Tab-separated table of C-alpha atoms in Angstrom:
chain	number	residue	atom	x	y	z
A	1	MET	CA	170.236	105.081	25.432
A	2	LYS	CA	169.934	106.320	22.404
A	3	THR	CA	172.199	107.751	19.675
A	4	VAL	CA	172.642	111.097	18.361
A	5	CYS	CA	175.386	112.388	15.789
A	6	LEU	CA	175.293	115.832	14.684
A	7	ILE	CA	177.182	116.128	11.026
A	8	GLY	CA	177.660	118.475	8.208
A	9	ARG	CA	180.318	121.016	7.315
A	10	PRO	CA	182.052	122.936	8.783
A	11	ASN	CA	180.838	126.517	10.544
A	12	THR	CA	177.914	125.313	9.976
A	13	GLY	CA	177.209	125.036	13.292
A	14	LYS	CA	177.851	121.094	14.416
A	15	SER	CA	179.791	122.980	17.815
A	16	SER	CA	177.969	124.841	19.320
A	17	LEU	CA	174.285	123.377	19.460
A	18	PHE	CA	176.884	120.273	20.620
A	19	ASN	CA	177.579	122.726	23.531
A	20	LEU	CA	173.260	123.363	24.076
A	21	LEU	CA	172.002	120.756	24.074
A	22	ILE	CA	174.676	119.327	26.592
A	23	GLY	CA	175.039	122.302	27.905
A	24	GLU	CA	177.522	121.727	30.930
A	25	GLU	CA	181.522	122.791	31.663
A	26	ARG	CA	183.961	120.022	32.259
A	27	SER	CA	186.032	122.186	34.276
A	28	ILE	CA	188.446	119.110	35.427
A	29	ILE	CA	191.709	121.192	36.946
A	30	MET	CA	194.861	118.696	35.117
A	31	ASP	CA	197.960	119.404	32.559
A	32	MET	CA	196.980	116.512	30.009
A	33	PRO	CA	200.180	116.766	27.828
A	34	GLY	CA	199.864	114.342	24.280
A	35	ILE	CA	196.322	113.981	25.556
A	36	THR	CA	194.235	115.422	22.502
A	37	ARG	CA	191.716	117.688	24.545
A	38	ASP	CA	188.638	117.444	21.864
A	39	ARG	CA	185.049	116.201	22.979
A	40	ILE	CA	183.826	115.021	20.672
A	41	TYR	CA	180.994	112.981	22.813
A	42	GLY	CA	178.007	113.933	25.671
A	43	GLN	CA	175.387	112.898	27.354
A	44	VAL	CA	171.506	115.166	26.716
A	45	HIS	CA	168.970	114.487	29.870
A	46	TYR	CA	165.637	115.983	28.118
A	47	GLN	CA	162.608	116.163	30.584
A	48	ASP	CA	162.595	112.157	31.731
A	49	ARG	CA	164.953	110.676	28.264
A	50	THR	CA	168.429	111.425	28.505
A	51	PHE	CA	171.103	110.100	24.998
A	52	SER	CA	175.051	110.023	24.128
A	53	LEU	CA	175.463	112.953	21.401
A	54	ILE	CA	177.658	112.989	18.878
A	55	ASP	CA	180.409	115.722	17.461
A	56	THR	CA	181.616	114.870	14.623
A	57	GLY	CA	185.175	116.836	12.695
A	58	GLY	CA	183.758	119.288	9.851
A	59	LEU	CA	182.841	117.128	6.097
A	60	GLU	CA	184.645	119.354	3.619
A	61	LEU	CA	185.748	118.436	0.059
A	62	GLY	CA	189.778	118.918	-0.968
A	63	LYS	CA	192.400	117.102	-3.128
A	64	ASP	CA	191.025	113.732	-1.340
A	65	ASN	CA	187.252	114.523	-1.172
A	66	PHE	CA	186.758	114.491	2.585
A	67	ARG	CA	190.281	114.321	4.619
A	68	GLU	CA	190.214	110.657	5.315
A	69	ASP	CA	190.880	110.862	9.171
A	70	ILE	CA	188.015	113.036	9.571
A	71	LEU	CA	185.528	111.077	6.997
A	72	MET	CA	186.827	107.854	8.994
A	73	GLN	CA	185.217	109.045	12.643
A	74	ALA	CA	181.426	110.976	10.966
A	75	THR	CA	182.062	106.746	9.517
A	76	PHE	CA	181.736	106.059	12.572
A	77	ALA	CA	180.075	108.457	14.507
A	78	ILE	CA	177.604	106.979	12.042
A	79	ASP	CA	177.217	104.254	12.342
A	80	GLU	CA	176.672	104.328	16.586
A	81	ALA	CA	173.802	106.743	16.088
A	82	ASP	CA	169.838	106.015	16.199
A	83	ILE	CA	169.597	109.383	14.863
A	84	VAL	CA	171.894	111.818	12.366
A	85	LEU	CA	171.050	115.814	12.720
A	86	PHE	CA	172.312	117.484	9.253
A	87	VAL	CA	173.191	120.681	10.493
A	88	VAL	CA	173.245	122.981	8.003
A	89	ASP	CA	173.633	126.444	7.055
A	90	GLY	CA	170.321	129.033	6.791
A	91	LYS	CA	172.505	131.448	5.073
A	92	SER	CA	174.129	130.922	3.121
A	93	GLU	CA	173.509	127.633	-0.491
A	94	LEU	CA	173.746	124.229	-0.573
A	95	ASN	CA	177.915	123.333	-1.513
A	96	GLN	CA	178.678	120.208	-3.093
A	97	SER	CA	179.864	119.005	0.381
A	98	ASP	CA	176.487	119.129	1.363
A	99	TYR	CA	175.004	117.392	-0.801
A	100	LEU	CA	178.560	114.806	-0.782
A	101	ILE	CA	176.943	114.491	3.327
A	102	ARG	CA	173.995	113.473	1.933
A	103	ASP	CA	174.653	110.407	0.131
A	104	MET	CA	176.801	109.864	2.369
A	105	LEU	CA	172.940	110.090	4.712
A	106	LEU	CA	170.813	108.054	1.818
A	107	LYS	CA	173.467	105.314	2.480
A	108	ALA	CA	173.751	104.367	5.941
A	109	HIS	CA	169.544	104.318	6.241
A	110	LYS	CA	168.936	106.200	9.260
A	111	ASP	CA	166.633	108.686	10.718
A	112	VAL	CA	168.252	112.290	9.130
A	113	LEU	CA	166.799	115.373	10.912
A	114	VAL	CA	168.041	117.682	9.283
A	115	VAL	CA	168.602	121.250	10.697
A	116	VAL	CA	169.142	124.261	9.259
A	117	ASN	CA	170.916	126.965	11.891
A	118	LYS	CA	170.909	130.453	11.731
A	119	ILE	CA	167.368	131.237	11.128
A	120	ASP	CA	167.476	134.033	13.290
A	121	ASN	CA	164.323	135.917	11.824
A	122	GLU	CA	160.950	135.648	10.268
A	123	LYS	CA	162.196	135.891	6.913
A	124	ARG	CA	164.774	133.564	6.287
A	125	LYS	CA	162.489	130.913	8.643
A	126	GLU	CA	160.419	131.109	5.505
A	127	ASP	CA	163.526	130.387	3.074
A	128	ILE	CA	164.339	127.005	4.936
A	129	TYR	CA	162.142	125.323	2.314
A	130	ARG	CA	164.566	125.128	-0.419
A	131	PHE	CA	166.502	122.528	1.875
A	132	TYR	CA	163.451	120.146	0.974
A	133	GLU	CA	166.058	119.213	-2.547
A	134	LEU	CA	168.309	117.414	-0.417
A	135	GLY	CA	165.772	114.351	0.263
A	136	PHE	CA	164.887	114.192	3.539
A	137	GLU	CA	161.836	115.290	5.147
A	138	GLN	CA	162.474	116.581	8.248
A	139	ILE	CA	163.671	119.697	8.218
A	140	LEU	CA	164.019	121.967	11.617
A	141	ALA	CA	165.113	126.015	11.992
A	142	VAL	CA	166.812	126.436	15.044
A	143	SER	CA	169.563	129.139	15.469
A	144	VAL	CA	171.841	128.260	17.883
A	145	VAL	CA	173.743	131.637	19.221
A	146	HIS	CA	170.022	132.683	20.032
A	147	LYS	CA	168.676	129.699	21.404
A	148	LEU	CA	165.409	129.043	19.443
A	149	GLY	CA	163.749	126.373	18.115
A	150	ILE	CA	166.481	124.186	20.390
A	151	LYS	CA	163.161	122.879	22.866
A	152	GLU	CA	161.294	121.795	18.836
A	153	LEU	CA	164.330	119.867	17.997
A	154	LEU	CA	164.109	118.029	21.357
A	155	ASN	CA	161.511	116.756	20.773
A	156	GLU	CA	161.581	116.470	17.494
A	157	ILE	CA	164.491	114.318	18.290
A	158	VAL	CA	162.942	112.096	21.764
A	159	LYS	CA	159.297	112.206	20.486
A	160	GLU	CA	160.390	107.973	20.222
A	161	MET	CA	162.287	107.214	23.337
A	162	GLU	CA	162.031	105.252	26.059
A	163	PRO	CA	161.985	107.106	29.642
A	164	ASN	CA	165.229	106.692	31.750
A	165	GLU	CA	164.955	103.674	33.927
A	166	ILE	CA	165.431	104.031	37.727
A	167	VAL	CA	168.903	102.998	38.129
A	168	ASP	CA	170.081	101.183	41.707
A	169	ASP	CA	173.178	104.541	42.668
A	170	THR	CA	175.119	102.457	45.171
A	171	VAL	CA	175.777	99.551	43.134
A	172	CYS	CA	179.166	100.704	41.623
A	173	ARG	CA	179.383	100.276	37.729
A	174	PHE	CA	182.993	99.643	36.448
A	175	CYS	CA	183.847	99.514	32.711
A	176	LEU	CA	186.768	97.955	31.254
A	177	ILE	CA	187.502	99.278	28.947
A	178	GLY	CA	191.139	99.410	26.542
A	179	ARG	CA	192.454	98.384	23.011
A	180	PRO	CA	191.837	95.028	20.715
A	181	ASN	CA	193.098	91.930	21.425
A	182	VAL	CA	195.165	93.430	25.518
A	183	GLY	CA	192.467	91.038	27.344
A	184	LYS	CA	188.803	92.627	28.942
A	185	SER	CA	187.007	89.860	27.908
A	186	SER	CA	189.893	87.293	29.485
A	187	LEU	CA	189.872	89.986	33.065
A	188	VAL	CA	185.225	89.638	33.012
A	189	ASN	CA	185.829	85.807	32.792
A	190	ALA	CA	188.386	86.545	35.526
A	191	LEU	CA	185.786	88.294	37.675
A	192	LEU	CA	183.202	86.289	37.452
A	193	ASN	CA	184.826	82.901	37.543
A	194	GLU	CA	182.684	81.886	35.137
A	195	GLU	CA	183.244	81.383	30.786
A	196	ARG	CA	180.763	83.916	29.997
A	197	ALA	CA	182.532	86.553	27.706
A	198	ILE	CA	184.328	84.102	23.894
A	199	VAL	CA	187.959	85.291	25.108
A	200	SER	CA	189.975	85.359	21.465
A	201	ASP	CA	193.538	86.667	19.953
A	202	VAL	CA	190.887	88.381	17.247
A	203	ALA	CA	190.821	91.658	18.595
A	204	GLY	CA	186.367	91.975	17.723
A	205	THR	CA	185.663	89.606	19.150
A	206	THR	CA	183.591	91.203	21.447
A	207	ARG	CA	179.546	92.259	19.833
A	208	ASP	CA	178.523	94.371	21.803
A	209	ALA	CA	178.627	95.895	25.444
A	210	THR	CA	177.528	93.788	28.299
A	211	ASP	CA	176.764	93.851	31.568
A	212	SER	CA	177.717	91.563	34.738
A	213	LEU	CA	176.359	91.687	38.103
A	214	PHE	CA	177.953	89.529	40.723
A	215	THR	CA	178.767	90.128	44.254
A	216	TYR	CA	182.174	91.188	45.919
A	217	HIS	CA	183.101	90.008	49.817
A	218	GLY	CA	178.986	90.536	50.825
A	219	ASN	CA	178.621	93.353	47.702
A	220	LYS	CA	176.598	94.010	44.511
A	221	TYR	CA	178.672	95.508	41.560
A	222	ILE	CA	178.333	95.664	38.248
A	223	VAL	CA	181.252	95.211	35.515
A	224	VAL	CA	180.778	95.830	31.672
A	225	ASP	CA	182.824	94.611	28.713
A	226	THR	CA	182.964	96.571	26.435
A	227	ALA	CA	182.425	96.515	22.940
A	228	GLY	CA	184.405	95.186	20.802
A	229	ILE	CA	185.270	95.954	16.394
A	230	ARG	CA	183.871	95.283	13.749
A	231	LYS	CA	185.360	96.206	10.797
A	232	ARG	CA	182.440	96.589	7.376
A	233	GLY	CA	185.548	97.473	4.750
A	234	ARG	CA	188.440	99.894	4.306
A	235	ILE	CA	187.198	102.623	6.499
A	236	TYR	CA	186.878	100.238	9.657
A	237	GLU	CA	190.329	98.420	9.055
A	238	SER	CA	191.948	101.279	11.686
A	239	VAL	CA	190.028	99.194	14.094
A	240	GLU	CA	191.953	101.201	16.910
A	241	LYS	CA	190.608	104.793	16.102
A	242	TYR	CA	186.869	102.641	16.457
A	243	SER	CA	187.175	101.343	18.900
A	244	LEU	CA	187.479	105.048	20.577
A	245	LEU	CA	184.059	105.588	19.928
A	246	ARG	CA	182.838	101.698	20.630
A	247	SER	CA	184.250	102.475	24.502
A	248	LEU	CA	182.177	105.903	25.307
A	249	LYS	CA	178.552	104.086	25.524
A	250	ALA	CA	180.248	102.495	29.240
A	251	ILE	CA	182.207	104.751	30.458
A	252	GLU	CA	179.179	107.114	30.138
A	253	ASN	CA	177.403	105.106	32.084
A	254	SER	CA	179.937	104.008	34.295
A	255	ASP	CA	181.711	104.904	38.021
A	256	VAL	CA	184.786	103.775	37.514
A	257	CYS	CA	186.482	103.060	33.655
A	258	VAL	CA	189.517	100.698	34.522
A	259	LEU	CA	192.366	101.281	31.520
A	260	LEU	CA	194.153	97.605	30.106
A	261	LEU	CA	197.670	98.692	29.350
A	262	ASP	CA	199.875	95.175	27.733
A	263	ALA	CA	202.659	95.090	29.079
A	264	LYS	CA	204.122	93.248	26.365
A	265	GLU	CA	203.266	95.913	23.663
A	266	GLY	CA	203.820	98.510	26.368
A	267	ILE	CA	202.088	102.349	26.136
A	268	THR	CA	200.665	103.303	23.368
A	269	LEU	CA	199.351	106.845	21.866
A	270	HIS	CA	195.975	105.294	21.379
A	271	ASP	CA	195.956	104.135	25.346
A	272	LYS	CA	196.141	107.631	26.590
A	273	HIS	CA	193.465	108.840	24.328
A	274	ILE	CA	191.264	106.343	25.596
A	275	ALA	CA	192.233	107.547	28.896
A	276	GLY	CA	191.088	110.753	28.051
A	277	LEU	CA	188.652	110.109	26.601
A	278	ALA	CA	187.557	108.564	30.781
A	279	LEU	CA	188.842	111.452	32.276
A	280	ASP	CA	186.627	113.655	30.359
A	281	ALA	CA	183.524	112.546	31.013
A	282	GLY	CA	184.704	112.689	34.375
A	283	LYS	CA	184.935	108.792	35.564
A	284	ALA	CA	186.810	107.855	38.844
A	285	LEU	CA	190.295	106.555	36.298
A	286	VAL	CA	192.986	103.071	37.171
A	287	LEU	CA	194.909	101.005	35.872
A	288	CYS	CA	195.154	97.929	35.294
A	289	VAL	CA	198.403	96.275	32.860
A	290	ASN	CA	197.026	92.391	32.089
A	291	LYS	CA	199.693	89.461	30.359
A	292	TRP	CA	201.892	89.709	33.877
A	293	ASP	CA	202.772	86.317	33.284
A	294	LEU	CA	203.874	86.536	30.865
A	295	VAL	CA	207.131	89.093	31.666
A	296	ASP	CA	210.402	88.335	32.078
A	297	ASN	CA	212.204	88.969	34.925
A	298	SER	CA	209.172	90.719	37.550
A	299	ASP	CA	211.130	93.087	39.330
A	300	GLU	CA	212.899	94.989	36.322
A	301	ALA	CA	210.050	95.180	35.105
A	302	TYR	CA	207.725	96.519	37.846
A	303	ARG	CA	210.116	99.433	38.130
A	304	HIS	CA	210.422	99.637	34.369
A	305	TRP	CA	206.600	100.347	34.061
A	306	LYS	CA	206.916	102.500	37.021
A	307	LEU	CA	208.582	105.620	35.728
A	308	LEU	CA	205.954	104.754	32.240
A	309	LEU	CA	203.383	104.745	33.402
A	310	LYS	CA	204.642	107.831	35.650
A	311	HIS	CA	206.264	109.665	32.122
A	312	GLU	CA	203.589	108.889	29.673
A	313	PHE	CA	199.874	109.074	32.336
A	314	GLN	CA	201.296	112.408	34.189
A	315	PHE	CA	197.829	113.515	33.350
A	316	ALA	CA	196.009	111.590	35.638
A	317	THR	CA	199.080	111.167	38.605
A	318	PHE	CA	195.610	110.440	40.979
A	319	ALA	CA	195.170	106.851	39.061
A	320	PRO	CA	196.361	103.809	41.220
A	321	VAL	CA	197.975	100.544	38.843
A	322	VAL	CA	197.857	96.958	39.689
A	323	PHE	CA	199.762	94.467	37.205
A	324	LEU	CA	197.842	91.342	36.607
A	325	SER	CA	197.726	88.263	34.977
A	326	ALA	CA	193.653	87.600	33.753
A	327	LEU	CA	194.633	84.492	32.983
A	328	THR	CA	196.372	82.940	35.111
A	329	LYS	CA	194.612	85.427	38.110
A	330	LYS	CA	197.807	85.993	38.988
A	331	ARG	CA	197.757	88.880	41.623
A	332	ILE	CA	193.894	89.775	40.228
A	333	HIS	CA	193.101	89.669	44.108
A	334	LEU	CA	194.581	93.652	44.425
A	335	LEU	CA	192.373	94.476	41.516
A	336	MET	CA	189.005	94.075	43.192
A	337	PRO	CA	190.198	96.727	45.926
A	338	GLU	CA	191.413	100.009	44.236
A	339	ILE	CA	188.350	99.951	42.166
A	340	ILE	CA	186.132	100.004	45.110
A	341	LYS	CA	188.714	102.569	46.834
A	342	ALA	CA	188.215	104.547	43.321
A	343	TYR	CA	184.306	104.711	43.756
A	344	GLU	CA	184.690	105.565	47.576
A	345	ASN	CA	185.837	108.387	47.215
A	346	TYR	CA	184.736	109.384	43.430
A	347	THR	CA	181.720	109.517	45.690
A	348	LYS	CA	182.808	111.105	48.299
A	349	GLU	CA	181.559	113.843	50.366
A	350	ILE	CA	183.964	116.897	52.887
A	351	LYS	CA	181.965	118.590	55.468
A	352	THR	CA	182.177	122.265	54.689
A	353	SER	CA	184.282	123.618	57.339
A	354	LEU	CA	186.565	121.559	57.689
A	355	LEU	CA	187.513	122.239	54.231
A	356	ASN	CA	187.131	125.462	54.077
A	357	THR	CA	190.313	125.083	56.774
A	358	VAL	CA	191.792	123.531	55.185
A	359	ILE	CA	191.577	125.952	51.833
A	360	LYS	CA	192.464	128.917	54.408
A	361	GLU	CA	195.490	127.015	55.230
A	362	ALA	CA	196.628	126.820	52.074
A	363	VAL	CA	196.248	130.276	50.935
A	364	ASP	CA	197.714	131.799	54.168
A	365	LEU	CA	200.261	129.442	53.004
A	366	HIS	CA	201.189	130.382	50.470
A	367	GLN	CA	199.266	133.765	49.026
A	368	PRO	CA	198.093	133.832	45.142
A	369	PRO	CA	200.195	135.980	43.015
A	370	SER	CA	199.350	139.481	42.588
A	371	TYR	CA	198.250	140.494	38.814
A	372	LYS	CA	198.113	144.295	38.137
A	373	GLY	CA	198.050	145.348	41.605
A	374	LYS	CA	195.547	142.561	41.917
A	375	ARG	CA	195.009	139.370	44.123
A	376	LEU	CA	192.811	137.405	44.274
A	377	LYS	CA	190.988	136.465	47.971
A	378	VAL	CA	189.139	133.105	48.308
A	379	TYR	CA	185.601	134.055	50.475
A	380	PHE	CA	184.153	130.890	50.828
A	381	VAL	CA	184.853	127.252	49.195
A	382	ASN	CA	182.275	124.158	49.081
A	383	GLN	CA	181.582	120.715	47.811
A	384	GLU	CA	179.044	121.138	44.895
A	385	ASP	CA	178.657	117.740	43.982
A	386	ASN	CA	180.182	114.286	43.188
A	387	LYS	CA	180.914	111.375	41.407
A	388	PRO	CA	183.412	113.366	40.678
A	389	PRO	CA	183.558	114.961	43.540
A	390	LYS	CA	183.015	118.604	41.930
A	391	PHE	CA	184.171	122.147	44.609
A	392	THR	CA	182.568	125.764	44.288
A	393	PHE	CA	184.711	128.834	45.100
A	394	ALA	CA	183.312	132.449	46.413
A	395	VAL	CA	185.958	134.330	44.590
A	396	ASN	CA	186.589	138.809	44.215
A	397	ASP	CA	187.528	138.336	40.600
A	398	LYS	CA	187.488	134.809	39.080
A	399	GLY	CA	189.914	136.381	36.454
A	400	LEU	CA	192.593	136.572	38.932
A	401	VAL	CA	192.763	132.533	38.437
A	402	HIS	CA	196.451	131.245	37.176
A	403	PHE	CA	195.915	127.457	36.312
A	404	SER	CA	199.235	126.463	38.041
A	405	TYR	CA	197.376	128.159	42.081
A	406	ALA	CA	194.778	126.178	41.057
A	407	ARG	CA	196.831	123.098	40.522
A	408	TYR	CA	198.390	124.039	43.287
A	409	ILE	CA	194.750	124.134	45.408
A	410	GLU	CA	194.153	120.984	43.968
A	411	ASN	CA	197.250	119.108	45.435
A	412	LYS	CA	196.365	120.563	48.510
A	413	ILE	CA	192.757	119.187	48.709
A	414	ARG	CA	194.258	115.709	47.625
A	415	GLU	CA	197.132	115.647	50.688
A	416	ASN	CA	194.135	116.226	52.968
A	417	PHE	CA	192.022	113.969	51.560
A	418	ASP	CA	191.948	110.603	50.177
A	419	PHE	CA	190.940	111.455	46.733
A	420	THR	CA	192.943	108.478	44.739
A	421	GLY	CA	191.470	107.168	42.038
A	422	THR	CA	188.778	110.169	40.875
A	423	PRO	CA	189.367	113.632	39.073
A	424	ILE	CA	188.091	116.165	40.897
A	425	ILE	CA	186.347	119.527	39.631
A	426	LEU	CA	187.204	123.539	40.374
A	427	LYS	CA	185.115	125.904	39.694
A	428	PHE	CA	185.270	129.574	40.906
A	429	LYS	CA	182.919	131.708	40.966
A	430	ASN	CA	182.426	136.135	42.142
A	431	ARG	CA	180.705	136.720	45.067
A	432	LYS	CA	178.445	139.033	44.001
A	433	GLU	CA	176.741	136.375	41.516
A	434	GLU	CA	173.624	134.062	41.004
């Protein structure tokens, strides 16, 4: 799958274009303390092609040229990309930030499409030729607000892409994600019972995401070892930030994500960022505390870790936890059953009649709060989809849905149906909506 990234200075419409291209609502109902919720990635499906899309922060000159953290993110995205969409503002003149971005892209030697946004009439369309001054051959005019030129842009992006391969959806794909040197490759080797991946203490040993098909109790599974970290000069010294982007493709193409944590190092903010990526992508999640063989007093350590996980991963209380050692294979037999259970729940479908009975009982037990004399009414609910399970509620006024009541409804669904390991999505629609 090809990767496309959006680059440009602030207020050119990158994020609006990103949201338009991915064309989906991600309404996972959960509390996410400590997690960055910016959606910097997604998948675009157009005709019979699919590509990954990465959004980046606006690059603008400051005291230290571009802000270092945003520059790093943009550099990583450009490195990952096969095609770069350089988004510029069609209503304003080119400035120094645009020219510095131009210089970055010329040095990167990537295929670049200059996307001139905010072109919503013929007069402005005739004015786009001034953007050839940037030195790139392909200039496309769009208006994200009015959805003009989007089809032409997509046609240009996918024209060299191969059609999607037909994949076997019945095979569970799970990926191992986590910080560098938490034992992902060692766990792959332990699961496959062979020295397939290079194991090293040096972060960045694994160069690419590798798929491995194996059989467990007579059924086939695919495990993906997340691509590792490459250091290229000073900008890549922050390997943890880079590992986020290196994990994206593996996450997007998996059903279940196994987040590895280091039993000796504890939980870091970076661990929670990676978990947030998996949940933003709507994937099932299993938490795996590795290197359990290095822990002293395992009973006391177990109690400590259970409390720590409950506190740090409040946004993913549905995720099961496994403690193991990939190196010694201690307790490794506990992992696959949890992955399988998470996958089964991820693909689960609930009968509409049974679902409506549960929701009616939940509403009768605890009526929604009234607001300005109005009260939420739930008329009907059905499961719209799975992977992950998505439930659509027909209501009198979706504006009356308070986040605390939506969370109550989610908890009631989880109490009655086992959704261990998977997020669930609740969508509320007015009954009169088509």
